[in-house]
Structures are given as C-alpha cells and as structure tokens.
C-alpha cells in the first residue's frame, strides 16, 4: 500500500512534462516565423505526426531501461555499443555549445528590457560591444562552473516556474482583456480555414526546424515512466494529456498574440522581423500591462525572471552536459585523457576551457553581424538546426530496442506491431534530419554559413577525439 501511494498519477506526469517541454518562447517563435495565426495548422500537424509518437517512444525506452540514469547514451549502450553511446553523448554536449552562446545574449537582452523597458536601447548598441559583453558573461559563467558551484539551481527552478506561470497567465489575461478594457486597440485575426492554410514555400520549409526544436526534449521525463501508477495505461494517458495541453497552449497562445500583433507589420521588412523575433515576448507583456492599466509591471516581472533564468541556465548548461559526456565510464575510452582532467573542485576544467573556446568563437564571429537583434535571430535559427540533432539518437535507440524486443523487456510498449513501431522510429528520425538540414538555409549568406559550418566543426571534433584517445592508448604499453 505504501508503494502505491508513492506512484505518480497520470495527470501529475502530464503537468511535469508540460513544464519541461513547453515555454512562452515557443508561442512567440511560431507566431513570428510562420505568419501569425497560420502557424496553428502547422502546430497541429507537428503534434499529431511527430510529438505524440516521439513522447510515446520515449516512454517505452524509459520503461525498458528504468534503472539507467544516463538517458539516451545509456539506452544506446544497452542496445548497440559503447561507440554509438559516445556519439550520442557527444551530440548532446555539442548541441549545447550553440545553446550556451545564446544564453548570454538572451540574459543581456532581458536585463536591458528590465532596466530601460524598450527594445531600442539594446538593439541600437554596436554589435561588437554587445558581443564582447556576451563573451564576458560566458567567461564569468565558465568561472562559476569551474569552481564547482551550482547555487543557482533553486533560483533557476523558481525563475523558470515564475516564467512558466506568467506564460499561462498571458493567455488567460489576453483573452479577458477585451472584456475588461473594450476600448483598447486590438487586432482581429483572420481565423478562416482559407487563411489558416500556410504558404508552402522555401521560407516555410526552412523554418520547420524551429517547430521541431520547440516540441523536443521530452526524454528528460523518461525516468518517471515506471513511477507512474499502472505504467502501461497511465503513461500513455499522461503523455496524450501532455500533448493535449501543449496543443491547447500553442493554439490559444497563438490566437492571443493574434489579437495583439499584425503579421503584416512583422513581415514588413527584415529589420522589423528581426526586431519581433528578438523582442516579441517582451512587447507582448508590455502591451498586456497597458491593457490592464498597470504600466510595465508585467514586463518588468517577466524580464527579471528571464534574467535570472537565462544566466542560471548558462551555468548549468556549461556544467551538466559536460558531466554527462565525461562522467560516463562506459565511453571514456573514446575521450582523450586531457579532457578527463578534474580540478580540485571535482570539475572537468579542460572541458570547460573547450566550452569557452567553442561558444566564445560563435560569439566573436557574430561581432560582424549588423544589429544586436539580428544576432538573436541568428542564434534562434542556429539552435533550431543544432539542438534537434540530439533527438535523432532517441529514435536510433528506439529502433535498436525494438530489434531486441525479445531480449529486452519493457512494462510499457508504444505499439505492439513491429512494423508500425519501426515506421514511426524511421519517420521521426527522417523528419528531424530533414528539418535540421533544411533549417540551415537562409537568404542571409552569413547566417547560412554559420548554420552549416557550426554543425560540421562540432561533428568533426567528435570524430577526431576518439582517434586521439586511440593513439594515447596505443602508446601506453610502450611507455611502461
């Protein structure tokens, strides 16, 4: 009986997953990049054909490897071999290089909004100065991480929860605003079926990686599969509820933003588009405060929480992925000994040095981009190309698990039919890969080059390190 009381209810699991997967930034990016309310149909397609099978496959993996704490890397080690487990761990770490580069910029942008309460102050600063400040923030984050200090975890949880709650409140308050303040200026979005059908052009397909990036990352909740009450029924029920909550939030959030912003204005010029991509969330809360006659109160709260969240995520993103890569004893044979070195605080100091060099290089390269808002737009696109690459290993692990279905038991199965299971594994892998590759394209040549070169360099480095480690190991017997 005591054991049963500790089980997680399906609705509690759905809530946990929702706060992990979804964020207000996803609503803003979808609205800005997909011509306003037209993104609704794209969201529905993405959820039905990608997100739902994705989370249910993760559920099966988590159920099969309930005692494995290493996530995707551990799954691959159990189903394939240590080499593929290393590549999965490397990909997870490498993807965070671009993510880390964006956190400093995001934190400075949030701080500017909290202090000056406008977009112009930050966006008008010379890019070189902004990027040097961003580099300074990165180096400070690396220093904090190198001291083995992670006092920001509780602060991050608090700030993240506050931002999450405000995101939901934005939707509710925006729908209530016309009743409370009917005299304010609102946009009337065209929700006719004809208008909701997107224009399937090059811009549309090269932006799909942003939607894939938005709905990914649910593998973080896989450890809870076997803690759910009646996993075979409770987990899929929770995941379907999660998908429903995310769909509802995406659609209602998009409609709420449609009452506030006109897509024709957003798409009027490249500079305006970049400005909305960088500042849309802050303008949304600022405008909401005006509807409720509280000035910039909502904006300031949101911006301050975002400052804390962005800087805390920066430090944790430097530390946690590095520990996952270098702390996995099963894959250390593929990593040079220099990177395995720890300082007196038990931190991988050379690994942090490598993070500083790679993320710092991205930051400095962007010093030549005209306009701070364009830098943030570039980083959004670069993250949408790089971050989903780690999801592909989830589907590789799933296909390997289904191949070993007779030898690796699982309390929960996504589907019983092998053909259907393999189809969805291949389908989700292909969708992720194609969206990442298409997402590299951009009409701005510098952005296009950055989107192509960055993954190539990170992949090449991941291939080179095992060769260095192999040479080291070959020399060891001879030196004795």
Tab-separated table of N, CA and C in Angstrom, residues 19-165:
chain	number	residue	atom	x	y	z
A	19	UNK	N	5.675	21.412	-18.191
A	19	UNK	CA	6.596	22.465	-17.758
A	19	UNK	C	8.011	22.234	-18.277
A	20	UNK	N	8.327	20.958	-18.600
A	20	UNK	CA	9.657	20.630	-19.130
A	20	UNK	C	9.770	20.947	-20.619
A	21	UNK	N	8.722	20.625	-21.367
A	21	UNK	CA	8.768	20.735	-22.824
A	21	UNK	C	8.419	22.134	-23.327
A	22	UNK	N	7.409	22.739	-22.720
A	22	UNK	CA	6.816	23.922	-23.330
A	22	UNK	C	7.263	25.224	-22.675
A	23	UNK	N	7.253	26.317	-23.462
A	23	UNK	CA	7.599	27.637	-22.956
A	23	UNK	C	6.980	28.721	-23.818
A	24	UNK	N	6.892	29.920	-23.265
A	24	UNK	CA	6.263	31.030	-23.976
A	24	UNK	C	7.028	31.387	-25.252
A	25	UNK	N	8.335	31.195	-25.210
A	25	UNK	CA	9.147	31.496	-26.386
A	25	UNK	C	8.745	30.684	-27.600
A	26	UNK	N	8.229	29.458	-27.372
A	26	UNK	CA	7.771	28.620	-28.487
A	26	UNK	C	6.576	29.247	-29.194
A	27	UNK	N	5.662	29.831	-28.408
A	27	UNK	CA	4.495	30.507	-28.982
A	27	UNK	C	4.938	31.698	-29.818
A	28	UNK	N	5.857	32.486	-29.262
A	28	UNK	CA	6.339	33.690	-29.952
A	28	UNK	C	7.056	33.323	-31.248
A	29	UNK	N	7.970	32.338	-31.186
A	29	UNK	CA	8.710	31.943	-32.384
A	29	UNK	C	7.786	31.400	-33.465
A	30	UNK	N	6.812	30.583	-33.068
A	30	UNK	CA	5.860	30.058	-34.037
A	30	UNK	C	5.066	31.162	-34.702
A	31	UNK	N	4.619	32.122	-33.913
A	31	UNK	CA	3.818	33.229	-34.435
A	31	UNK	C	4.638	34.102	-35.388
A	32	UNK	N	5.869	34.398	-34.996
A	32	UNK	CA	6.713	35.303	-35.797
A	32	UNK	C	7.187	34.635	-37.081
A	33	UNK	N	7.653	33.399	-36.983
A	33	UNK	CA	8.271	32.734	-38.134
A	33	UNK	C	7.260	32.119	-39.104
A	34	UNK	N	6.006	31.947	-38.657
A	34	UNK	CA	5.027	31.271	-39.516
A	34	UNK	C	3.797	32.138	-39.783
A	35	UNK	N	4.025	33.425	-39.943
A	35	UNK	CA	2.985	34.352	-40.399
A	35	UNK	C	1.757	34.357	-39.500
A	36	UNK	N	1.989	34.568	-38.209
A	36	UNK	CA	0.889	34.741	-37.272
A	36	UNK	C	0.074	33.492	-37.032
A	37	UNK	N	-1.254	33.629	-37.131
A	37	UNK	CA	-2.159	32.516	-36.800
A	37	UNK	C	-2.057	31.364	-37.793
A	38	UNK	N	-1.381	31.561	-38.914
A	38	UNK	CA	-1.200	30.458	-39.869
A	38	UNK	C	-0.413	29.301	-39.265
A	39	UNK	N	0.302	29.572	-38.176
A	39	UNK	CA	1.105	28.518	-37.551
A	39	UNK	C	0.219	27.457	-36.885
A	40	UNK	N	-1.051	27.775	-36.633
A	40	UNK	CA	-1.938	26.841	-35.928
A	40	UNK	C	-1.998	25.487	-36.637
A	41	UNK	N	-2.205	25.486	-37.938
A	41	UNK	CA	-2.274	24.230	-38.689
A	41	UNK	C	-0.944	23.487	-38.633
A	42	UNK	N	0.152	24.236	-38.712
A	42	UNK	CA	1.488	23.617	-38.637
A	42	UNK	C	1.710	22.980	-37.276
A	43	UNK	N	1.252	23.649	-36.204
A	43	UNK	CA	1.362	23.077	-34.865
A	43	UNK	C	0.600	21.760	-34.789
A	44	UNK	N	-0.629	21.745	-35.301
A	44	UNK	CA	-1.464	20.540	-35.232
A	44	UNK	C	-0.810	19.370	-35.971
A	45	UNK	N	-0.257	19.653	-37.147
A	45	UNK	CA	0.419	18.611	-37.926
A	45	UNK	C	1.644	18.095	-37.176
A	46	UNK	N	2.440	19.031	-36.620
A	46	UNK	CA	3.658	18.665	-35.901
A	46	UNK	C	3.339	17.813	-34.671
A	47	UNK	N	2.300	18.180	-33.950
A	47	UNK	CA	1.925	17.425	-32.759
A	47	UNK	C	1.441	16.025	-33.111
A	48	UNK	N	0.575	15.927	-34.121
A	48	UNK	CA	-0.035	14.637	-34.468
A	48	UNK	C	0.975	13.664	-35.077
A	49	UNK	N	1.819	14.152	-35.970
A	49	UNK	CA	2.711	13.270	-36.725
A	49	UNK	C	4.121	13.138	-36.139
A	50	UNK	N	4.450	13.973	-35.154
A	50	UNK	CA	5.816	13.943	-34.628
A	50	UNK	C	5.849	13.876	-33.100
A	51	UNK	N	5.206	14.854	-32.449
A	51	UNK	CA	5.325	14.966	-30.998
A	51	UNK	C	4.718	13.777	-30.257
A	52	UNK	N	3.502	13.375	-30.617
A	52	UNK	CA	2.836	12.278	-29.913
A	52	UNK	C	3.611	10.965	-30.042
A	53	UNK	N	3.985	10.520	-31.260
A	53	UNK	CA	4.785	9.283	-31.326
A	53	UNK	C	6.144	9.417	-30.641
A	54	UNK	N	6.719	10.615	-30.684
A	54	UNK	CA	8.007	10.877	-30.038
A	54	UNK	C	7.918	10.606	-28.530
A	55	UNK	N	6.948	11.212	-27.851
A	55	UNK	CA	6.857	11.041	-26.402
A	55	UNK	C	6.505	9.607	-26.022
A	56	UNK	N	5.715	8.925	-26.846
A	56	UNK	CA	5.349	7.542	-26.531
A	56	UNK	C	6.526	6.591	-26.754
A	57	UNK	N	7.372	6.888	-27.726
A	57	UNK	CA	8.605	6.097	-27.914
A	57	UNK	C	9.550	6.294	-26.735
A	58	UNK	N	9.653	7.526	-26.262
A	58	UNK	CA	10.484	7.825	-25.091
A	58	UNK	C	9.966	7.049	-23.880
A	59	UNK	N	8.649	6.950	-23.777
A	59	UNK	CA	8.055	6.187	-22.689
A	59	UNK	C	8.476	4.728	-22.706
A	60	UNK	N	8.518	4.138	-23.886
A	60	UNK	CA	8.929	2.739	-23.999
A	60	UNK	C	10.402	2.569	-23.645
A	61	UNK	N	11.230	3.503	-24.092
A	61	UNK	CA	12.662	3.443	-23.765
A	61	UNK	C	12.884	3.588	-22.267
A	62	UNK	N	12.174	4.531	-21.673
A	62	UNK	CA	12.310	4.733	-20.235
A	62	UNK	C	11.837	3.538	-19.440
A	63	UNK	N	10.809	2.883	-19.933
A	63	UNK	CA	10.284	1.694	-19.265
A	63	UNK	C	11.265	0.527	-19.363
A	64	UNK	N	11.901	0.378	-20.520
A	64	UNK	CA	12.851	-0.727	-20.729
A	64	UNK	C	14.125	-0.539	-19.922
A	65	UNK	N	14.527	0.711	-19.742
A	65	UNK	CA	15.800	0.992	-19.055
A	65	UNK	C	15.555	1.859	-17.831
A	66	UNK	N	14.655	1.397	-16.976
A	66	UNK	CA	14.243	2.197	-15.820
A	66	UNK	C	15.369	2.411	-14.809
A	67	UNK	N	16.369	1.564	-14.827
A	67	UNK	CA	17.472	1.696	-13.872
A	67	UNK	C	18.687	2.415	-14.457
A	68	UNK	N	18.558	2.865	-15.709
A	68	UNK	CA	19.662	3.565	-16.358
A	68	UNK	C	19.479	5.074	-16.200
A	69	UNK	N	20.461	5.739	-15.617
A	69	UNK	CA	20.327	7.178	-15.370
A	69	UNK	C	20.981	8.066	-16.404
A	70	UNK	N	21.598	7.480	-17.419
A	70	UNK	CA	22.352	8.286	-18.384
A	70	UNK	C	21.572	8.745	-19.594
A	71	UNK	N	20.283	8.457	-19.630
A	71	UNK	CA	19.466	8.915	-20.747
A	71	UNK	C	19.799	8.209	-22.045
A	72	UNK	N	19.812	8.969	-23.132
A	72	UNK	CA	19.988	8.411	-24.470
A	72	UNK	C	21.293	7.628	-24.591
A	73	UNK	N	22.358	8.164	-24.019
A	73	UNK	CA	23.657	7.494	-24.093
A	73	UNK	C	23.584	6.097	-23.462
A	74	UNK	N	22.920	5.987	-22.321
A	74	UNK	CA	22.774	4.685	-21.657
A	74	UNK	C	21.900	3.747	-22.482
A	75	UNK	N	20.854	4.275	-23.079
A	75	UNK	CA	19.964	3.451	-23.903
A	75	UNK	C	20.738	2.829	-25.061
A	76	UNK	N	21.562	3.648	-25.703
A	76	UNK	CA	22.332	3.158	-26.850
A	76	UNK	C	23.396	2.167	-26.426
A	77	UNK	N	23.968	2.379	-25.240
A	77	UNK	CA	24.973	1.442	-24.758
A	77	UNK	C	24.356	0.068	-24.528
A	78	UNK	N	23.121	0.049	-24.060
A	78	UNK	CA	22.441	-1.215	-23.784
A	78	UNK	C	21.944	-1.902	-25.057
A	79	UNK	N	21.618	-1.116	-26.083
A	79	UNK	CA	21.024	-1.699	-27.294
A	79	UNK	C	22.011	-1.847	-28.448
A	80	UNK	N	23.102	-1.079	-28.453
A	80	UNK	CA	24.064	-1.150	-29.560
A	80	UNK	C	25.474	-1.383	-29.022
A	81	UNK	N	26.260	-0.316	-28.927
A	81	UNK	CA	27.635	-0.456	-28.442
A	81	UNK	C	28.120	0.850	-27.823
A	82	UNK	N	29.280	0.786	-27.217
A	82	UNK	CA	29.821	1.947	-26.499
A	82	UNK	C	30.154	3.096	-27.444
A	83	UNK	N	30.545	2.769	-28.681
A	83	UNK	CA	30.939	3.825	-29.636
A	83	UNK	C	29.737	4.718	-29.979
A	84	UNK	N	28.600	4.097	-30.263
A	84	UNK	CA	27.404	4.884	-30.555
A	84	UNK	C	26.927	5.636	-29.316
A	85	UNK	N	27.120	5.036	-28.143
A	85	UNK	CA	26.764	5.720	-26.898
A	85	UNK	C	27.608	6.983	-26.732
A	86	UNK	N	28.891	6.884	-27.101
A	86	UNK	CA	29.765	8.059	-27.056
A	86	UNK	C	29.274	9.141	-28.009
A	87	UNK	N	28.935	8.763	-29.240
A	87	UNK	CA	28.470	9.753	-30.220
A	87	UNK	C	27.176	10.424	-29.765
A	88	UNK	N	26.316	9.669	-29.100
A	88	UNK	CA	25.080	10.263	-28.579
A	88	UNK	C	25.399	11.272	-27.482
A	89	UNK	N	26.310	10.889	-26.587
A	89	UNK	CA	26.728	11.798	-25.518
A	89	UNK	C	27.423	13.023	-26.065
A	90	UNK	N	28.252	12.816	-27.089
A	90	UNK	CA	28.940	13.938	-27.717
A	90	UNK	C	27.944	14.883	-28.379
A	91	UNK	N	26.987	14.341	-29.102
A	91	UNK	CA	25.986	15.173	-29.771
A	91	UNK	C	25.209	16.002	-28.763
A	92	UNK	N	24.820	15.363	-27.653
A	92	UNK	CA	24.085	16.084	-26.609
A	92	UNK	C	24.913	17.248	-26.082
A	93	UNK	N	26.207	17.008	-25.866
A	93	UNK	CA	27.082	18.078	-25.369
A	93	UNK	C	27.321	19.138	-26.446
A	94	UNK	N	27.630	18.700	-27.665
A	94	UNK	CA	27.963	19.630	-28.743
A	94	UNK	C	26.799	20.573	-29.057
A	95	UNK	N	25.565	20.051	-28.997
A	95	UNK	CA	24.390	20.887	-29.262
A	95	UNK	C	24.296	22.045	-28.280
A	96	UNK	N	24.806	21.823	-27.073
A	96	UNK	CA	24.720	22.874	-26.060
A	96	UNK	C	25.735	23.998	-26.286
A	97	UNK	N	26.688	23.793	-27.177
A	97	UNK	CA	27.650	24.859	-27.475
A	97	UNK	C	26.935	26.073	-28.056
A	98	UNK	N	26.045	25.850	-29.015
A	98	UNK	CA	25.287	26.966	-29.594
A	98	UNK	C	24.272	27.496	-28.587
A	99	UNK	N	23.709	26.600	-27.797
A	99	UNK	CA	22.723	26.995	-26.788
A	99	UNK	C	23.359	27.909	-25.745
A	100	UNK	N	24.564	27.543	-25.306
A	100	UNK	CA	25.300	28.343	-24.329
A	100	UNK	C	25.608	29.732	-24.891
A	101	UNK	N	25.982	29.781	-26.173
A	101	UNK	CA	26.288	31.075	-26.809
A	101	UNK	C	25.068	31.989	-26.814
A	102	UNK	N	23.877	31.405	-26.871
A	102	UNK	CA	22.655	32.215	-26.934
A	102	UNK	C	22.187	32.692	-25.563
A	103	UNK	N	22.589	31.986	-24.504
A	103	UNK	CA	22.086	32.332	-23.165
A	103	UNK	C	22.624	33.675	-22.682
A	104	UNK	N	23.887	33.966	-22.986
A	104	UNK	CA	24.450	35.260	-22.593
A	104	UNK	C	23.720	36.403	-23.270
A	105	UNK	N	23.484	36.260	-24.579
A	105	UNK	CA	22.759	37.291	-25.329
A	105	UNK	C	21.345	37.443	-24.796
A	106	UNK	N	20.688	36.314	-24.528
A	106	UNK	CA	19.329	36.346	-24.009
A	106	UNK	C	19.253	37.015	-22.647
A	107	UNK	N	20.240	36.751	-21.793
A	107	UNK	CA	20.277	37.362	-20.464
A	107	UNK	C	20.494	38.864	-20.529
A	108	UNK	N	21.403	39.310	-21.392
A	108	UNK	CA	21.654	40.748	-21.545
A	108	UNK	C	20.437	41.455	-22.132
A	109	UNK	N	19.766	40.803	-23.086
A	109	UNK	CA	18.549	41.372	-23.667
A	109	UNK	C	17.481	41.538	-22.583
A	110	UNK	N	17.296	40.506	-21.748
A	110	UNK	CA	16.307	40.576	-20.665
A	110	UNK	C	16.661	41.673	-19.665
A	111	UNK	N	17.960	41.804	-19.337
A	111	UNK	CA	18.392	42.845	-18.401
A	111	UNK	C	18.123	44.236	-18.972
A	112	UNK	N	18.361	44.404	-20.266
A	112	UNK	CA	18.093	45.689	-20.912
A	112	UNK	C	16.611	46.050	-20.836
A	113	UNK	N	15.750	45.066	-21.088
A	113	UNK	CA	14.300	45.302	-21.007
A	113	UNK	C	13.885	45.635	-19.580
A	114	UNK	N	14.466	44.951	-18.579
A	114	UNK	CA	14.113	45.199	-17.180
A	114	UNK	C	14.505	46.608	-16.744
A	115	UNK	N	15.634	47.107	-17.283
A	115	UNK	CA	16.142	48.424	-16.873
A	115	UNK	C	15.535	49.555	-17.714
A	116	UNK	N	15.609	49.402	-19.034
A	116	UNK	CA	15.210	50.503	-19.929
A	116	UNK	C	13.775	50.376	-20.450
A	117	UNK	N	13.223	49.169	-20.377
A	117	UNK	CA	11.832	48.893	-20.775
A	117	UNK	C	11.536	49.264	-22.229
A	118	UNK	N	12.517	49.057	-23.078
A	118	UNK	CA	12.314	49.245	-24.518
A	118	UNK	C	13.285	48.362	-25.285
A	119	UNK	N	13.007	48.191	-26.579
A	119	UNK	CA	13.853	47.356	-27.430
A	119	UNK	C	15.009	48.146	-28.016
A	120	UNK	N	14.796	49.448	-28.169
A	120	UNK	CA	15.746	50.275	-28.919
A	120	UNK	C	17.107	50.381	-28.243
A	121	UNK	N	17.126	50.460	-26.896
A	121	UNK	CA	18.400	50.655	-26.192
A	121	UNK	C	19.387	49.535	-26.507
A	122	UNK	N	18.936	48.301	-26.358
A	122	UNK	CA	19.813	47.149	-26.607
A	122	UNK	C	20.101	46.997	-28.097
A	123	UNK	N	19.065	47.113	-28.923
A	123	UNK	CA	19.227	46.857	-30.358
A	123	UNK	C	20.061	47.918	-31.062
A	124	UNK	N	20.150	49.107	-30.467
A	124	UNK	CA	20.904	50.189	-31.106
A	124	UNK	C	22.386	50.178	-30.722
A	125	UNK	N	22.749	49.344	-29.745
A	125	UNK	CA	24.154	49.272	-29.332
A	125	UNK	C	24.996	48.637	-30.431
A	126	UNK	N	26.251	49.076	-30.599
A	126	UNK	CA	27.136	48.441	-31.586
A	126	UNK	C	27.290	46.950	-31.294
A	127	UNK	N	27.172	46.147	-32.312
A	127	UNK	CA	27.206	44.691	-32.137
A	127	UNK	C	28.488	44.240	-31.456
A	128	UNK	N	29.613	44.863	-31.795
A	128	UNK	CA	30.897	44.481	-31.212
A	128	UNK	C	30.856	44.601	-29.691
A	129	UNK	N	30.308	45.711	-29.194
A	129	UNK	CA	30.252	45.923	-27.742
A	129	UNK	C	29.330	44.898	-27.072
A	130	UNK	N	28.195	44.632	-27.721
A	130	UNK	CA	27.240	43.668	-27.179
A	130	UNK	C	27.878	42.279	-27.111
A	131	UNK	N	28.591	41.905	-28.172
A	131	UNK	CA	29.202	40.571	-28.208
A	131	UNK	C	30.362	40.446	-27.236
A	132	UNK	N	31.104	41.515	-27.038
A	132	UNK	CA	32.171	41.491	-26.038
A	132	UNK	C	31.589	41.332	-24.635
A	133	UNK	N	30.467	42.020	-24.387
A	133	UNK	CA	29.785	41.858	-23.100
A	133	UNK	C	29.258	40.440	-22.947
A	134	UNK	N	28.733	39.878	-24.048
A	134	UNK	CA	28.240	38.496	-24.037
A	134	UNK	C	29.377	37.524	-23.758
A	135	UNK	N	30.544	37.783	-24.357
A	135	UNK	CA	31.717	36.955	-24.097
A	135	UNK	C	32.116	37.035	-22.631
A	136	UNK	N	32.035	38.239	-22.063
A	136	UNK	CA	32.335	38.417	-20.649
A	136	UNK	C	31.401	37.607	-19.766
A	137	UNK	N	30.121	37.588	-20.119
A	137	UNK	CA	29.125	36.802	-19.379
A	137	UNK	C	29.455	35.306	-19.486
A	138	UNK	N	29.832	34.859	-20.701
A	138	UNK	CA	30.206	33.456	-20.897
A	138	UNK	C	31.392	33.083	-20.018
A	139	UNK	N	32.422	33.911	-20.012
A	139	UNK	CA	33.622	33.623	-19.226
A	139	UNK	C	33.311	33.614	-17.729
A	140	UNK	N	32.429	34.515	-17.300
A	140	UNK	CA	32.003	34.514	-15.892
A	140	UNK	C	31.255	33.221	-15.567
A	141	UNK	N	30.392	32.799	-16.482
A	141	UNK	CA	29.666	31.548	-16.298
A	141	UNK	C	30.608	30.363	-16.224
A	142	UNK	N	31.629	30.357	-17.085
A	142	UNK	CA	32.634	29.279	-17.064
A	142	UNK	C	33.408	29.274	-15.750
A	143	UNK	N	33.707	30.466	-15.246
A	143	UNK	CA	34.435	30.571	-13.966
A	143	UNK	C	33.597	29.992	-12.834
A	144	UNK	N	32.318	30.369	-12.780
A	144	UNK	CA	31.430	29.859	-11.724
A	144	UNK	C	31.314	28.338	-11.821
A	145	UNK	N	31.143	27.842	-13.055
A	145	UNK	CA	31.029	26.397	-13.257
A	145	UNK	C	32.325	25.683	-12.857
A	146	UNK	N	33.484	26.306	-13.117
A	146	UNK	CA	34.779	25.685	-12.818
A	146	UNK	C	35.052	25.596	-11.318
A	147	UNK	N	34.327	26.394	-10.529
A	147	UNK	CA	34.515	26.364	-9.078
A	147	UNK	C	33.633	25.307	-8.417
A	148	UNK	N	32.898	24.576	-9.254
A	148	UNK	CA	32.041	23.535	-8.704
A	148	UNK	C	30.846	24.083	-7.958
A	149	UNK	N	30.514	25.325	-8.245
A	149	UNK	CA	29.399	25.979	-7.553
A	149	UNK	C	28.154	25.963	-8.430
A	150	UNK	N	27.113	25.392	-7.905
A	150	UNK	CA	25.828	25.423	-8.611
A	150	UNK	C	24.717	25.933	-7.685
A	151	UNK	N	24.939	27.097	-7.065
A	151	UNK	CA	23.919	27.620	-6.148
A	151	UNK	C	22.697	28.162	-6.882
A	152	UNK	N	22.786	28.178	-8.215
A	152	UNK	CA	21.713	28.777	-8.997
A	152	UNK	C	20.586	27.799	-9.319
A	153	UNK	N	20.721	26.535	-8.939
A	153	UNK	CA	19.709	25.540	-9.310
A	153	UNK	C	18.334	25.883	-8.745
A	154	UNK	N	18.286	26.224	-7.440
A	154	UNK	CA	16.998	26.565	-6.828
A	154	UNK	C	16.461	27.869	-7.404
A	155	UNK	N	17.383	28.817	-7.667
A	155	UNK	CA	16.988	30.093	-8.256
A	155	UNK	C	16.431	29.876	-9.652
A	156	UNK	N	17.071	28.977	-10.401
A	156	UNK	CA	16.604	28.653	-11.752
A	156	UNK	C	15.215	28.034	-11.708
A	157	UNK	N	15.009	27.119	-10.773
A	157	UNK	CA	13.693	26.484	-10.641
A	157	UNK	C	12.622	27.518	-10.338
A	158	UNK	N	12.940	28.438	-9.414
A	158	UNK	CA	11.980	29.481	-9.041
A	158	UNK	C	11.681	30.399	-10.212
A	159	UNK	N	12.747	30.864	-10.897
A	159	UNK	CA	12.565	31.765	-12.038
A	159	UNK	C	11.840	31.059	-13.176
A	160	UNK	N	12.224	29.809	-13.426
A	160	UNK	CA	11.583	29.054	-14.501
A	160	UNK	C	10.105	28.831	-14.237
A	161	UNK	N	9.764	28.532	-12.968
A	161	UNK	CA	8.362	28.335	-12.600
A	161	UNK	C	7.573	29.625	-12.776
A	162	UNK	N	8.185	30.749	-12.380
A	162	UNK	CA	7.517	32.047	-12.495
A	162	UNK	C	7.265	32.402	-13.957
A	163	UNK	N	8.279	32.201	-14.807
A	163	UNK	CA	8.123	32.484	-16.239
A	163	UNK	C	7.043	31.586	-16.834
A	164	UNK	N	7.035	30.326	-16.413
A	164	UNK	CA	6.038	29.363	-16.902
A	164	UNK	C	4.622	29.796	-16.516
A	165	UNK	N	4.439	30.185	-15.252
A	165	UNK	CA	3.120	30.632	-14.773
A	165	UNK	C	2.686	31.892	-15.516
